PDB file of C-alpha atoms in Angstrom:
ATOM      1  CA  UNK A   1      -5.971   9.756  33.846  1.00 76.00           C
ATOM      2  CA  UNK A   2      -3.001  10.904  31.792  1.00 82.00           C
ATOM      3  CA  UNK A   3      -2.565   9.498  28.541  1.00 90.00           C
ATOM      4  CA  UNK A   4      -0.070   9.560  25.882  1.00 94.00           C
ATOM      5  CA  UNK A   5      -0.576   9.181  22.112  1.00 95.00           C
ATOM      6  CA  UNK A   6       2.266   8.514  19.575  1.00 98.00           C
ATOM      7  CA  UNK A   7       1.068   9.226  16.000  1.00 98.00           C
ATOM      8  CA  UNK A   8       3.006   9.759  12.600  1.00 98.00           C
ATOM      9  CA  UNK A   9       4.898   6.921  12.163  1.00 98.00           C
ATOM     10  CA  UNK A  10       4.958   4.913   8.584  1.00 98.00           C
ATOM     11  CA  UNK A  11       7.241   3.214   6.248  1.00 98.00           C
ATOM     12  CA  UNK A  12       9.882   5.565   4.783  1.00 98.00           C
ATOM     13  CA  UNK A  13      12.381   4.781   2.424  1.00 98.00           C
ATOM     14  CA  UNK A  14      16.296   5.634   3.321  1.00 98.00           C
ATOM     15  CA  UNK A  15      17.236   9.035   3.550  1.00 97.00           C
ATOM     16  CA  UNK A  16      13.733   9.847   4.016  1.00 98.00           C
ATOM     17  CA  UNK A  17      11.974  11.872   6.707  1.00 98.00           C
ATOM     18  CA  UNK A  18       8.966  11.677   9.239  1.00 98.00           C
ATOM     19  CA  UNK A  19       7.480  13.860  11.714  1.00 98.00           C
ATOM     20  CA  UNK A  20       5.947  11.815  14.964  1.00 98.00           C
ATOM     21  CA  UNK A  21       3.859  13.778  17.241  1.00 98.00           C
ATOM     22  CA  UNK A  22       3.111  12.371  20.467  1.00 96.00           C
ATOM     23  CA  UNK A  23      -0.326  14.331  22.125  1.00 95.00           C
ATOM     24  CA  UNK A  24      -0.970  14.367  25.841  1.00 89.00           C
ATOM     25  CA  UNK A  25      -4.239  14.224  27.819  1.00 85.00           C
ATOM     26  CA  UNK A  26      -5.141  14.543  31.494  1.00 81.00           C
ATOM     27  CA  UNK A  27      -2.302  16.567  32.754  1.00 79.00           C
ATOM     28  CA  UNK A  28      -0.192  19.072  31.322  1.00 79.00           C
ATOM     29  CA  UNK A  29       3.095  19.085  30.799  1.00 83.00           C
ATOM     30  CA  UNK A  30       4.627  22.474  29.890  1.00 82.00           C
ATOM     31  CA  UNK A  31       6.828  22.009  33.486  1.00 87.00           C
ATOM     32  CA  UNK A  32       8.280  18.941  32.449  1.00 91.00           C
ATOM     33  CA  UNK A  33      10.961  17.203  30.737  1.00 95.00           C
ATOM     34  CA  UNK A  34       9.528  15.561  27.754  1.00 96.00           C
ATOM     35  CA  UNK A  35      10.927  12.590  25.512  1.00 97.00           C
ATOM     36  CA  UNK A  36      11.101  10.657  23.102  1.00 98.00           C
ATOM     37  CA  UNK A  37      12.025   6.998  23.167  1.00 98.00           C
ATOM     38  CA  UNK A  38      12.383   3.821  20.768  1.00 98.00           C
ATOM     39  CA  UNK A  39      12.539   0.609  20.876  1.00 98.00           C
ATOM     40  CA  UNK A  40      14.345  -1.590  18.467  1.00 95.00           C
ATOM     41  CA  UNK A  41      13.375  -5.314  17.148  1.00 90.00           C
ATOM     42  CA  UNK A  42      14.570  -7.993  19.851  1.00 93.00           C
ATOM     43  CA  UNK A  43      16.264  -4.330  21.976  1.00 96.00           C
ATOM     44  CA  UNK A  44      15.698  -2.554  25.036  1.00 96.00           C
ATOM     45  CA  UNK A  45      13.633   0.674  24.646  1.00 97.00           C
ATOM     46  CA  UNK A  46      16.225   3.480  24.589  1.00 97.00           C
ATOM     47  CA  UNK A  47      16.766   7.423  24.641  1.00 98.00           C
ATOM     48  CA  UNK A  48      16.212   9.276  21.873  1.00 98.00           C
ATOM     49  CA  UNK A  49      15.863  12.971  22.577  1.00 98.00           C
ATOM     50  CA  UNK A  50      14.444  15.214  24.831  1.00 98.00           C
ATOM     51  CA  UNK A  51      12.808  18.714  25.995  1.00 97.00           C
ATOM     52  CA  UNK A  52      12.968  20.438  28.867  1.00 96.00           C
ATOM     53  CA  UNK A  53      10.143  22.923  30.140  1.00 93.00           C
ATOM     54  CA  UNK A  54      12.337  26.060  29.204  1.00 94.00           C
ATOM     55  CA  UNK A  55      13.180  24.643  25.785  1.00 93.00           C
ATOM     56  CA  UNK A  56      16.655  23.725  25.410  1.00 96.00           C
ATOM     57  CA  UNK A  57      16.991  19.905  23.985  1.00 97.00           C
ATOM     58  CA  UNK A  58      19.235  17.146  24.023  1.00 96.00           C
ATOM     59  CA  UNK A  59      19.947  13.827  22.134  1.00 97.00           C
ATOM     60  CA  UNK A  60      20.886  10.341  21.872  1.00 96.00           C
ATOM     61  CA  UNK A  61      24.609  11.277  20.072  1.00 93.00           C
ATOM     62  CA  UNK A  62      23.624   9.194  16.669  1.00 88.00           C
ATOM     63  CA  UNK A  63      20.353  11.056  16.297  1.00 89.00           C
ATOM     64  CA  UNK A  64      21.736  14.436  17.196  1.00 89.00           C
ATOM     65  CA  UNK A  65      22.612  15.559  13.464  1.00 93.00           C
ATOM     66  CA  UNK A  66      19.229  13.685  12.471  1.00 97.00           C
ATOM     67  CA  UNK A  67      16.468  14.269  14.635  1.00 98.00           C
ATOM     68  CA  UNK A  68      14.536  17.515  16.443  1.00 98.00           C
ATOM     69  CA  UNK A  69      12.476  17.446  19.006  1.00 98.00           C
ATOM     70  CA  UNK A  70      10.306  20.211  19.725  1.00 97.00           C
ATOM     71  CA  UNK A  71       7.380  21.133  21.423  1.00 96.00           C
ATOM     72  CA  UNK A  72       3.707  22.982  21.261  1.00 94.00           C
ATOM     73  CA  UNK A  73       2.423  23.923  24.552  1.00 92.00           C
ATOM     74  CA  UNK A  74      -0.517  24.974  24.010  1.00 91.00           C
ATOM     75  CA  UNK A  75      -1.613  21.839  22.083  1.00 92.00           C
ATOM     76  CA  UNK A  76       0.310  20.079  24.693  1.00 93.00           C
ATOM     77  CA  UNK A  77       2.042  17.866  21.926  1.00 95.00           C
ATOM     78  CA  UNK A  78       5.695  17.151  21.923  1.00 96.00           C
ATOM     79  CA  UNK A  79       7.339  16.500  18.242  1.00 98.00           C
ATOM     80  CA  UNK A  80       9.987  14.742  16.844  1.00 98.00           C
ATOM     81  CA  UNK A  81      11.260  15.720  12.946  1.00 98.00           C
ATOM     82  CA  UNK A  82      12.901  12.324  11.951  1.00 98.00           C
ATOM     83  CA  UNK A  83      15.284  13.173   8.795  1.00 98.00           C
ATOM     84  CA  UNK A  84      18.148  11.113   7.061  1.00 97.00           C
ATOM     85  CA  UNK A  85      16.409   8.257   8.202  1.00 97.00           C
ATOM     86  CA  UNK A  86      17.936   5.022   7.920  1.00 96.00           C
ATOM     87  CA  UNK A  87      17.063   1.233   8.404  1.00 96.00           C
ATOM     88  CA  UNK A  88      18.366   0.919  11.874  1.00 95.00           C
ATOM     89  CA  UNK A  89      16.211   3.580  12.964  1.00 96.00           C
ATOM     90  CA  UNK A  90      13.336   1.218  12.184  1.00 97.00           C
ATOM     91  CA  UNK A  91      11.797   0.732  15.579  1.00 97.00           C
ATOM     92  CA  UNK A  92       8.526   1.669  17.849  1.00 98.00           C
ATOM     93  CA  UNK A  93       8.735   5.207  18.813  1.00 98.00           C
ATOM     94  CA  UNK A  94       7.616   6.759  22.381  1.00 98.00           C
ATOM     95  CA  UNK A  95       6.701   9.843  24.519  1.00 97.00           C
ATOM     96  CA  UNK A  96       7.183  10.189  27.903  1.00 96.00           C
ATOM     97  CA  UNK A  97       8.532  12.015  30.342  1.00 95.00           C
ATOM     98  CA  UNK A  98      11.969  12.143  30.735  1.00 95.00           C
ATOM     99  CA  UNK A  99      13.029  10.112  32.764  1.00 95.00           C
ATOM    100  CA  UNK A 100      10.262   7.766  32.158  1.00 95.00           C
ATOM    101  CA  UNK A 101       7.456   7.982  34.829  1.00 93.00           C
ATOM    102  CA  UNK A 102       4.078   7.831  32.802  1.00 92.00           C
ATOM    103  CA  UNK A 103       2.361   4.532  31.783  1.00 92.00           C
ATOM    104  CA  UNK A 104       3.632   4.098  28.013  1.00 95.00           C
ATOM    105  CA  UNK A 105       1.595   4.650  24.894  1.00 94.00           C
ATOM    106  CA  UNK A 106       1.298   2.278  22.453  1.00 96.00           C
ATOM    107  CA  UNK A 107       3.817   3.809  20.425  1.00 97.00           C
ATOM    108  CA  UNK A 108       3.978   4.309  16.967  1.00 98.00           C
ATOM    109  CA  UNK A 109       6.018   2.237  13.649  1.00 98.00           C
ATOM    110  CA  UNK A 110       8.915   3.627  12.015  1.00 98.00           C
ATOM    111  CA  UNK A 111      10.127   1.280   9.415  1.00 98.00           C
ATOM    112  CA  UNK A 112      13.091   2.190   6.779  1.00 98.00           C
ATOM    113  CA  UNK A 113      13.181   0.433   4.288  1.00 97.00           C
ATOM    114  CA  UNK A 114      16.754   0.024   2.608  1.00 93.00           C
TER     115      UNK A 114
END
C-alpha cells in the first residue's frame, strides 16, 4: 500500500524559512514525477513545484524565486526548501505525484505569521 507522509511544517514568521519533507512507503518512486502541492484556507489545492525522475524541476511562477524542490532517492523522500516565506503561503502542504494519482497524505501546516 503506498503511502505518503508530509512532515516539517510549523509556524514561521515572514521572511522566514522551512524545509518540508514528504517520505514515501510501499513503492518507489525514483521513475516518477514528484510534487509538491498546497492548499490554501477556503482554496482549491494547487501546484507548487515539481521533480522529474532525471532531476530537472519546475514551479508554480510565484514560488519559483522562493522555493526548491529536491529529492533523495535513496531515502525515497522528496523535499521542498520554503524561503522568503510570506503569509499567503500559509496553507496545507502535499506530495504526490505529479500529476496527482496517489491517495493524498494528510499534509502538513505552514502558517506565516505577518
Amino acid at each position: 500500500q503506498v503511502q505518503l507522509v508530509e512532515s516539517g511544517g510549523g509556524l514561521v514568521p515572514a521572511g522566514g524559512s522551512l524545509r518540508l519533507s514528504c517520505a514515501a512507503s510501499g513503492r518507489t518512486f525514483t521513475r516518477y514525477t514528484m510534487g509538491w502541492f498546497r492548499q490554501l484556507p477556503g482554496k482549491e489545492r494547487e501546484f507548487v513545484a515539481a521533480i522529474r525522475a532525471i532531476g530537472d524541476t519546475y514551479y508554480a511562477d510565484s514560488m519559483k524565486d522562493r522555493f526548491t524542490i529536491s529529492k533523495d532517492n535513496a531515502k525515497n523522500t522528496v523535499y521542498l526548501q520554503m524561503n522568503s516565506l510570506k503569509p499567503e503561503d500559509t496553507a496545507v502542504y502535499y506530495c504526490n505525484t505529479s500529476p496527482p494519482r496517489l491517495p493524498w497524505g494528510q499534509g502538513t501546516q505552514v502558517t506565516v505569521s505577518s
